[in-house]
Short mmCIF file of C-alpha atoms in Angstrom, two decimals:
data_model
loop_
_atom_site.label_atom_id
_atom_site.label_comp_id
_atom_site.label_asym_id
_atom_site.label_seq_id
_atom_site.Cartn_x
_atom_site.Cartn_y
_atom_site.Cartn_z
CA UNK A 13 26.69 -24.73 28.93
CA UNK A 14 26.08 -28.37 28.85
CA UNK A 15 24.18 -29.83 26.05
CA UNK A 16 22.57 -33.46 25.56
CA UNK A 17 23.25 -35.01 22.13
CA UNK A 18 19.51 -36.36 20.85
CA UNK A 19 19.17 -38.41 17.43
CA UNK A 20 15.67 -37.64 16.41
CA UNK A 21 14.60 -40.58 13.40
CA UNK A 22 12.66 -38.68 10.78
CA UNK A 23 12.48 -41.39 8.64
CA UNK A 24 11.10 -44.30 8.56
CA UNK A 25 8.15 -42.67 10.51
CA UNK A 26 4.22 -43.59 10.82
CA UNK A 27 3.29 -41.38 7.36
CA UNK A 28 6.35 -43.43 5.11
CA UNK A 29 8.82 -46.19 5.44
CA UNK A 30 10.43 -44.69 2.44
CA UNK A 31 10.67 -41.64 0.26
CA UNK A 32 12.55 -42.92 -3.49
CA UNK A 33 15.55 -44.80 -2.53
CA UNK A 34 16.05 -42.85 1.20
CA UNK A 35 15.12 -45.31 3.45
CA UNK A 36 16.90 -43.88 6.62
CA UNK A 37 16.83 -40.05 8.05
CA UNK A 38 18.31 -39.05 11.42
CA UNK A 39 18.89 -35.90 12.81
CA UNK A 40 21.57 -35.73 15.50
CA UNK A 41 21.14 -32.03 17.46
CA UNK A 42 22.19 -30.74 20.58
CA UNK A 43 19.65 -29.18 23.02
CA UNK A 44 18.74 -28.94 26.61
CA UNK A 45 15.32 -30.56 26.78
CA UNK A 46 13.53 -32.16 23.77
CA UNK A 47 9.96 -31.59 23.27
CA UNK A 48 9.35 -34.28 21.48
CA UNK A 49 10.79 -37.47 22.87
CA UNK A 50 8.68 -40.19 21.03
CA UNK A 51 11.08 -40.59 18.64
CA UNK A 52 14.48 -39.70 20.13
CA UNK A 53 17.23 -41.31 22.17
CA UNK A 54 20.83 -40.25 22.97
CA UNK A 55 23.16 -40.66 20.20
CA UNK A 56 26.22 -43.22 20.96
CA UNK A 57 29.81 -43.84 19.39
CA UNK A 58 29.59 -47.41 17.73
CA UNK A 59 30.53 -49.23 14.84
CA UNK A 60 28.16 -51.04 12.92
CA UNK A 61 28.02 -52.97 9.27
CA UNK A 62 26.79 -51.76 6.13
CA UNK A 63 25.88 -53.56 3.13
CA UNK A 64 23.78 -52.53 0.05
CA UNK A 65 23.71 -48.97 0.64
CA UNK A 66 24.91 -45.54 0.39
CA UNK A 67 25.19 -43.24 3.60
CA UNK A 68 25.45 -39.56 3.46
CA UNK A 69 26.39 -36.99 6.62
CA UNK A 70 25.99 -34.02 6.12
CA UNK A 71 27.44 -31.64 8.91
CA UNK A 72 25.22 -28.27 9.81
CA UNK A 73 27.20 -27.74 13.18
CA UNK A 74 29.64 -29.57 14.71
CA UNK A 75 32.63 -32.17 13.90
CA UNK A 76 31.87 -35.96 12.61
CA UNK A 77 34.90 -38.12 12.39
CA UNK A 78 34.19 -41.05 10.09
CA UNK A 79 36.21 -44.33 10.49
CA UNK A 80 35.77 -47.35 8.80
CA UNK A 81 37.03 -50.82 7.72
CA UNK A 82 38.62 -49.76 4.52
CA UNK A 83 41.56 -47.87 6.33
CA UNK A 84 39.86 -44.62 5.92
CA UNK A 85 39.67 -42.17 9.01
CA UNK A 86 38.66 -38.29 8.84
CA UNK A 87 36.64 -35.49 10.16
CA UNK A 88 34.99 -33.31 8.75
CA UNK A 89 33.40 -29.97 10.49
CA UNK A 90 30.23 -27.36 9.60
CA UNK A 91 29.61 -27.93 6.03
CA UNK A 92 31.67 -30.91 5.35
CA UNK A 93 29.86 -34.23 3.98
CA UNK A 94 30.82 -37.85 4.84
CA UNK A 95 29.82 -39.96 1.80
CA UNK A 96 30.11 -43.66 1.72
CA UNK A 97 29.03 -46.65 -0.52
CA UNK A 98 28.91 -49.93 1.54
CA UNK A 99 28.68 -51.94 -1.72
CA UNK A 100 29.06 -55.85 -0.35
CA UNK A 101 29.78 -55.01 2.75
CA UNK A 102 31.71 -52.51 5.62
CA UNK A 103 32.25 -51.41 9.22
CA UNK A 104 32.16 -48.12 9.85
CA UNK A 105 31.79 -45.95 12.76
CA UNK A 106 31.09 -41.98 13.42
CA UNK A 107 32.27 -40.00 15.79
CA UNK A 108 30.45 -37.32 16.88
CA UNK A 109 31.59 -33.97 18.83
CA UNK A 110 31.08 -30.23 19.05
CA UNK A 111 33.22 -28.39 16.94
CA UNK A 112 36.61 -26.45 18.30
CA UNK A 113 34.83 -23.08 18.09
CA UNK A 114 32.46 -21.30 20.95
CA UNK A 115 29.57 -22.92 18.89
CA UNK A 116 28.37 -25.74 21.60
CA UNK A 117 25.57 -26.96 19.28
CA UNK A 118 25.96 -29.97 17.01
CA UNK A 119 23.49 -30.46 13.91
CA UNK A 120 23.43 -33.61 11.48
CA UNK A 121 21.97 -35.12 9.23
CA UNK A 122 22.38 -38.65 8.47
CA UNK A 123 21.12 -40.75 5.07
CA UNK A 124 20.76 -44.23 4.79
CA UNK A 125 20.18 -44.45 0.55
CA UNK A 126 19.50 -47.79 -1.17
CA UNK A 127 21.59 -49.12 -3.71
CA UNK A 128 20.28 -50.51 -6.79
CA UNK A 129 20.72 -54.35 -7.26
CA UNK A 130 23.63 -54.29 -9.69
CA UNK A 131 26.16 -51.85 -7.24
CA UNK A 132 24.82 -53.91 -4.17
CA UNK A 133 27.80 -56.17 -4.54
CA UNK A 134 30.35 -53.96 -5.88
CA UNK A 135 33.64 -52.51 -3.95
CA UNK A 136 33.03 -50.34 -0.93
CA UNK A 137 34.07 -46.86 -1.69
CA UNK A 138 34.11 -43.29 0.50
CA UNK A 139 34.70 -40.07 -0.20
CA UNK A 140 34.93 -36.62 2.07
CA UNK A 141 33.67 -32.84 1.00
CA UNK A 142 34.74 -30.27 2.84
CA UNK A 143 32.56 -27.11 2.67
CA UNK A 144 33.97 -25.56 -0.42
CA UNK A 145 33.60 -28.78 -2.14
CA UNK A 146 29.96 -28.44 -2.48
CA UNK A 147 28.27 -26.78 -5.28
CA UNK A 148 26.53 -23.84 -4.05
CA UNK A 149 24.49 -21.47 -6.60
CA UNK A 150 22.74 -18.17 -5.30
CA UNK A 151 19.22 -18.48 -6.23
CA UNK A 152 16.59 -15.89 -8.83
CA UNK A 153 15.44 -12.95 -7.10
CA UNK A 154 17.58 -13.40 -4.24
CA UNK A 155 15.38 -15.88 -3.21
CA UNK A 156 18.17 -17.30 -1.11
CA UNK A 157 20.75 -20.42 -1.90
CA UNK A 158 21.23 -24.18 -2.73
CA UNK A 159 24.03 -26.42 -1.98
CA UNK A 160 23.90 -29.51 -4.67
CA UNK A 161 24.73 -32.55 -1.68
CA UNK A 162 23.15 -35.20 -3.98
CA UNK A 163 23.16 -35.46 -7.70
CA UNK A 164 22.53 -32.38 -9.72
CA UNK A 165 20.54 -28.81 -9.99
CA UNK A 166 20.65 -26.47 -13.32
CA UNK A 167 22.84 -28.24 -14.98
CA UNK A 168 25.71 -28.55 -11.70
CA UNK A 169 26.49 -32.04 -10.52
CA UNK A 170 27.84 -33.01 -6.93
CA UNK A 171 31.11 -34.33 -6.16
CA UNK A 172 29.98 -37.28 -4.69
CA UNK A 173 28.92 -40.49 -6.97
CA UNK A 174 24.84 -40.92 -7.55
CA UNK A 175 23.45 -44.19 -8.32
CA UNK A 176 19.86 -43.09 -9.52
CA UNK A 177 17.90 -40.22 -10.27
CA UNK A 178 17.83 -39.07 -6.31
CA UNK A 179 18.62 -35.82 -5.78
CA UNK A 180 19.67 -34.53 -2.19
CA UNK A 181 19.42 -30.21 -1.57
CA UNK A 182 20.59 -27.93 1.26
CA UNK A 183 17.86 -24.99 0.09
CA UNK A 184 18.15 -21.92 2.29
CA UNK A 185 15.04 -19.58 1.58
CA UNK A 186 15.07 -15.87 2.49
CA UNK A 187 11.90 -14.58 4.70
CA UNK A 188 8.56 -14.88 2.15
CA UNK A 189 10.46 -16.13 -0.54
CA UNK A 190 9.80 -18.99 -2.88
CA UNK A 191 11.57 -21.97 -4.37
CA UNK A 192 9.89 -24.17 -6.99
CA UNK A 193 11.55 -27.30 -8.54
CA UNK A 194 10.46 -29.14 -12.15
CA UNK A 195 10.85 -33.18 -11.35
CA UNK A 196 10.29 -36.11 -12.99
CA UNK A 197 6.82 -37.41 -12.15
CA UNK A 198 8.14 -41.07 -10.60
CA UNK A 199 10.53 -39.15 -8.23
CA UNK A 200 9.09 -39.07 -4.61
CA UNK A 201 10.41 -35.83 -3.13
CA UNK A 202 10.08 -35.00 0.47
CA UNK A 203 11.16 -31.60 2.76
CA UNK A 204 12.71 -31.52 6.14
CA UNK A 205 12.67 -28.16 7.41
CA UNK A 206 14.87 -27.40 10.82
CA UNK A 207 12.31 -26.16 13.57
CA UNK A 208 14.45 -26.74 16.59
CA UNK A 209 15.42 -23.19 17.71
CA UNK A 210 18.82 -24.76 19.64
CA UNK A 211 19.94 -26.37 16.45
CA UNK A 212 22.23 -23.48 14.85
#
Protein backbone atom coordinates (compact mmCIF):
# COMPACT_ATOMS: atom_id res chain seq x y z
CA UNK A 1 0.00 0.00 0.00
CA UNK A 2 1.16 3.36 -1.01
CA UNK A 3 1.46 6.01 1.52
CA UNK A 4 1.99 9.96 1.16
CA UNK A 5 4.64 11.39 3.52
CA UNK A 6 2.79 14.73 5.24
CA UNK A 7 4.86 17.12 7.70
CA UNK A 8 2.15 18.53 9.85
CA UNK A 9 3.85 21.99 11.84
CA UNK A 10 2.55 21.87 15.38
CA UNK A 11 4.49 24.53 16.42
CA UNK A 12 4.73 27.69 15.86
CA UNK A 13 0.85 27.64 15.49
CA UNK A 14 -2.00 30.48 15.98
CA UNK A 15 -2.28 29.68 20.10
CA UNK A 16 1.99 30.06 20.57
CA UNK A 17 5.04 30.96 18.65
CA UNK A 18 6.90 29.30 21.41
CA UNK A 19 6.64 26.97 24.35
CA UNK A 20 10.26 27.57 26.76
CA UNK A 21 13.07 27.36 24.43
CA UNK A 22 11.06 24.92 21.60
CA UNK A 23 10.49 27.12 19.00
CA UNK A 24 9.95 24.50 16.15
CA UNK A 25 7.60 21.15 16.20
CA UNK A 26 6.94 19.02 13.11
CA UNK A 27 5.43 15.89 12.79
CA UNK A 28 6.37 13.89 9.69
CA UNK A 29 3.58 10.77 9.32
CA UNK A 30 2.54 8.67 6.67
CA UNK A 31 -1.17 8.38 5.72
CA UNK A 32 -3.49 8.13 2.83
CA UNK A 33 -5.56 11.30 3.06
CA UNK A 34 -5.02 14.04 5.71
CA UNK A 35 -7.91 15.57 7.34
CA UNK A 36 -6.46 18.40 8.18
CA UNK A 37 -4.47 20.05 5.45
CA UNK A 38 -4.19 23.72 6.75
CA UNK A 39 -1.10 23.12 8.10
CA UNK A 40 0.58 20.32 6.13
CA UNK A 41 2.64 19.85 2.98
CA UNK A 42 4.69 16.91 1.64
CA UNK A 43 7.87 16.41 3.34
CA UNK A 44 11.13 16.76 0.93
CA UNK A 45 14.91 15.57 1.14
CA UNK A 46 17.00 18.89 1.46
CA UNK A 47 19.76 20.32 3.17
CA UNK A 48 19.47 23.39 4.93
CA UNK A 49 21.73 25.62 7.59
CA UNK A 50 21.51 25.75 11.16
CA UNK A 51 22.83 28.18 13.48
CA UNK A 52 21.98 28.93 17.19
CA UNK A 53 20.09 25.93 17.90
CA UNK A 54 19.63 22.48 18.97
CA UNK A 55 17.51 19.94 16.80
CA UNK A 56 16.14 16.77 18.12
CA UNK A 57 14.43 13.67 15.90
CA UNK A 58 13.00 11.50 17.48
CA UNK A 59 11.95 8.33 15.40
CA UNK A 60 8.32 6.61 16.36
CA UNK A 61 8.26 4.59 12.96
CA UNK A 62 10.38 4.55 10.29
CA UNK A 63 14.24 5.21 9.30
CA UNK A 64 15.86 8.95 9.36
CA UNK A 65 19.32 9.13 7.99
CA UNK A 66 21.00 12.29 9.24
CA UNK A 67 23.90 13.86 7.20
CA UNK A 68 25.59 16.84 7.80
CA UNK A 69 28.57 19.19 7.23
CA UNK A 70 30.69 17.94 10.03
CA UNK A 71 31.44 14.52 8.24
CA UNK A 72 28.81 12.81 10.20
CA UNK A 73 26.30 10.42 8.32
CA UNK A 74 23.84 7.78 10.08
CA UNK A 75 20.45 6.35 10.41
CA UNK A 76 18.75 5.65 12.88
CA UNK A 77 15.29 3.49 12.91
CA UNK A 78 11.98 3.17 15.47
CA UNK A 79 13.22 4.52 18.65
CA UNK A 80 16.45 5.97 17.67
CA UNK A 81 17.06 9.90 18.27
CA UNK A 82 19.07 12.25 15.98
CA UNK A 83 20.48 14.99 18.27
CA UNK A 84 22.38 17.92 16.99
CA UNK A 85 23.77 21.31 18.27
CA UNK A 86 24.29 23.78 15.32
CA UNK A 87 26.34 26.06 17.62
CA UNK A 88 27.81 28.88 14.95
CA UNK A 89 26.73 27.34 12.26
CA UNK A 90 25.96 23.79 10.00
CA UNK A 91 24.41 22.04 7.00
CA UNK A 92 22.63 19.27 7.59
CA UNK A 93 20.16 17.23 5.82
CA UNK A 94 17.57 14.23 6.79
CA UNK A 95 16.65 11.60 5.01
CA UNK A 96 13.56 10.20 5.46
CA UNK A 97 12.17 6.52 4.54
CA UNK A 98 10.02 3.67 5.77
CA UNK A 99 11.78 1.31 7.70
CA UNK A 100 13.04 -2.34 6.21
CA UNK A 101 10.23 -4.14 8.05
CA UNK A 102 6.37 -4.76 6.75
CA UNK A 103 5.64 -1.54 8.84
CA UNK A 104 4.82 1.03 5.77
CA UNK A 105 4.09 3.91 8.20
CA UNK A 106 6.68 6.53 9.10
CA UNK A 107 6.21 8.74 12.39
CA UNK A 108 8.57 11.74 13.52
CA UNK A 109 9.01 14.11 15.42
CA UNK A 110 11.22 16.93 14.78
CA UNK A 111 12.56 19.86 17.45
CA UNK A 112 13.93 22.97 16.61
CA UNK A 113 15.32 24.11 20.50
CA UNK A 114 16.98 27.50 21.09
CA UNK A 115 20.28 27.86 22.33
CA UNK A 116 21.13 30.18 24.98
CA UNK A 117 23.38 33.18 23.96
CA UNK A 118 26.68 31.93 25.37
CA UNK A 119 26.59 28.18 23.31
CA UNK A 120 25.16 30.15 20.21
CA UNK A 121 28.68 30.46 18.95
CA UNK A 122 30.28 27.46 20.20
CA UNK A 123 31.46 24.18 18.06
CA UNK A 124 28.77 22.26 16.27
CA UNK A 125 28.36 18.94 17.86
CA UNK A 126 25.90 15.63 17.11
CA UNK A 127 25.23 12.75 18.67
CA UNK A 128 22.94 9.42 17.75
CA UNK A 129 20.71 7.15 20.37
CA UNK A 130 19.65 4.16 19.30
CA UNK A 131 16.58 2.75 21.13
CA UNK A 132 18.31 1.17 24.05
CA UNK A 133 20.15 4.29 24.60
CA UNK A 134 17.24 6.03 26.02
CA UNK A 135 16.32 5.98 29.57
CA UNK A 136 13.13 4.31 29.95
CA UNK A 137 11.51 3.84 33.62
CA UNK A 138 8.12 1.86 34.06
CA UNK A 139 5.84 4.16 35.77
CA UNK A 140 3.68 3.82 39.72
CA UNK A 141 0.74 1.75 39.49
CA UNK A 142 1.46 0.54 36.18
CA UNK A 143 0.38 3.62 35.01
CA UNK A 144 2.36 2.98 31.87
CA UNK A 145 6.13 4.28 30.79
CA UNK A 146 8.52 7.26 30.11
CA UNK A 147 11.43 7.49 27.90
CA UNK A 148 13.81 10.52 29.29
CA UNK A 149 14.59 12.14 25.34
CA UNK A 150 15.45 15.53 26.93
CA UNK A 151 17.12 16.30 30.17
CA UNK A 152 16.09 14.40 33.22
CA UNK A 153 13.03 12.56 35.23
CA UNK A 154 13.46 11.07 39.00
CA UNK A 155 16.67 11.59 39.28
CA UNK A 156 17.73 9.80 35.43
CA UNK A 157 19.42 12.09 32.96
CA UNK A 158 19.43 11.62 29.03
CA UNK A 159 22.30 10.83 26.98
CA UNK A 160 22.10 13.67 24.96
CA UNK A 161 23.63 17.24 26.20
CA UNK A 162 20.82 19.89 27.70
CA UNK A 163 21.48 23.47 27.65
CA UNK A 164 18.63 24.67 30.10
CA UNK A 165 16.11 23.47 32.30
CA UNK A 166 13.90 21.96 29.15
CA UNK A 167 12.87 18.76 29.58
CA UNK A 168 11.65 16.59 26.51
CA UNK A 169 9.28 13.06 27.50
CA UNK A 170 8.02 10.11 25.42
CA UNK A 171 5.03 9.33 28.24
CA UNK A 172 3.00 6.30 27.23
CA UNK A 173 -0.22 6.15 29.53
CA UNK A 174 -2.22 2.92 29.98
CA UNK A 175 -6.24 3.23 29.31
CA UNK A 176 -7.69 5.68 32.42
CA UNK A 177 -4.51 6.09 33.89
CA UNK A 178 -2.80 9.16 35.19
CA UNK A 179 0.53 10.89 35.01
CA UNK A 180 1.26 14.02 37.07
CA UNK A 181 4.61 15.95 36.93
CA UNK A 182 6.05 18.60 39.84
CA UNK A 183 7.83 21.61 37.63
CA UNK A 184 9.36 24.59 38.25
CA UNK A 185 6.84 27.42 38.01
CA UNK A 186 8.87 29.50 34.99
CA UNK A 187 8.94 26.26 32.86
CA UNK A 188 6.26 26.42 30.04
CA UNK A 189 5.26 22.81 29.46
CA UNK A 190 3.14 21.76 26.60
CA UNK A 191 1.54 18.02 25.42
CA UNK A 192 1.34 16.61 21.98
CA UNK A 193 -0.71 13.66 22.01
CA UNK A 194 -0.72 11.33 18.60
CA UNK A 195 -4.44 11.27 17.26
CA UNK A 196 -3.73 10.14 13.76
CA UNK A 197 -4.99 6.50 13.71
CA UNK A 198 -2.40 5.67 10.50
CA UNK A 199 0.53 6.88 12.50
CA UNK A 200 1.73 3.49 14.30
Amino acid sequence: MKRNVQVHRVLPNKVAKAIGPFVLLEHIFSSKQSSDESHKAVAGKHAQPCRGITTVTYILSGEVEHIDSMGNQVKLSAGGLHWMKAGKGVVHDEVISADRTNNPNVSILRFWINLPSKYKSGEPEYVSLLANDIPKQVLTNDAGWIKILSGEYDKVVTNSPCYSKQFLYHINLETEKQFSLITDIAIECAAFLLTNPSVI
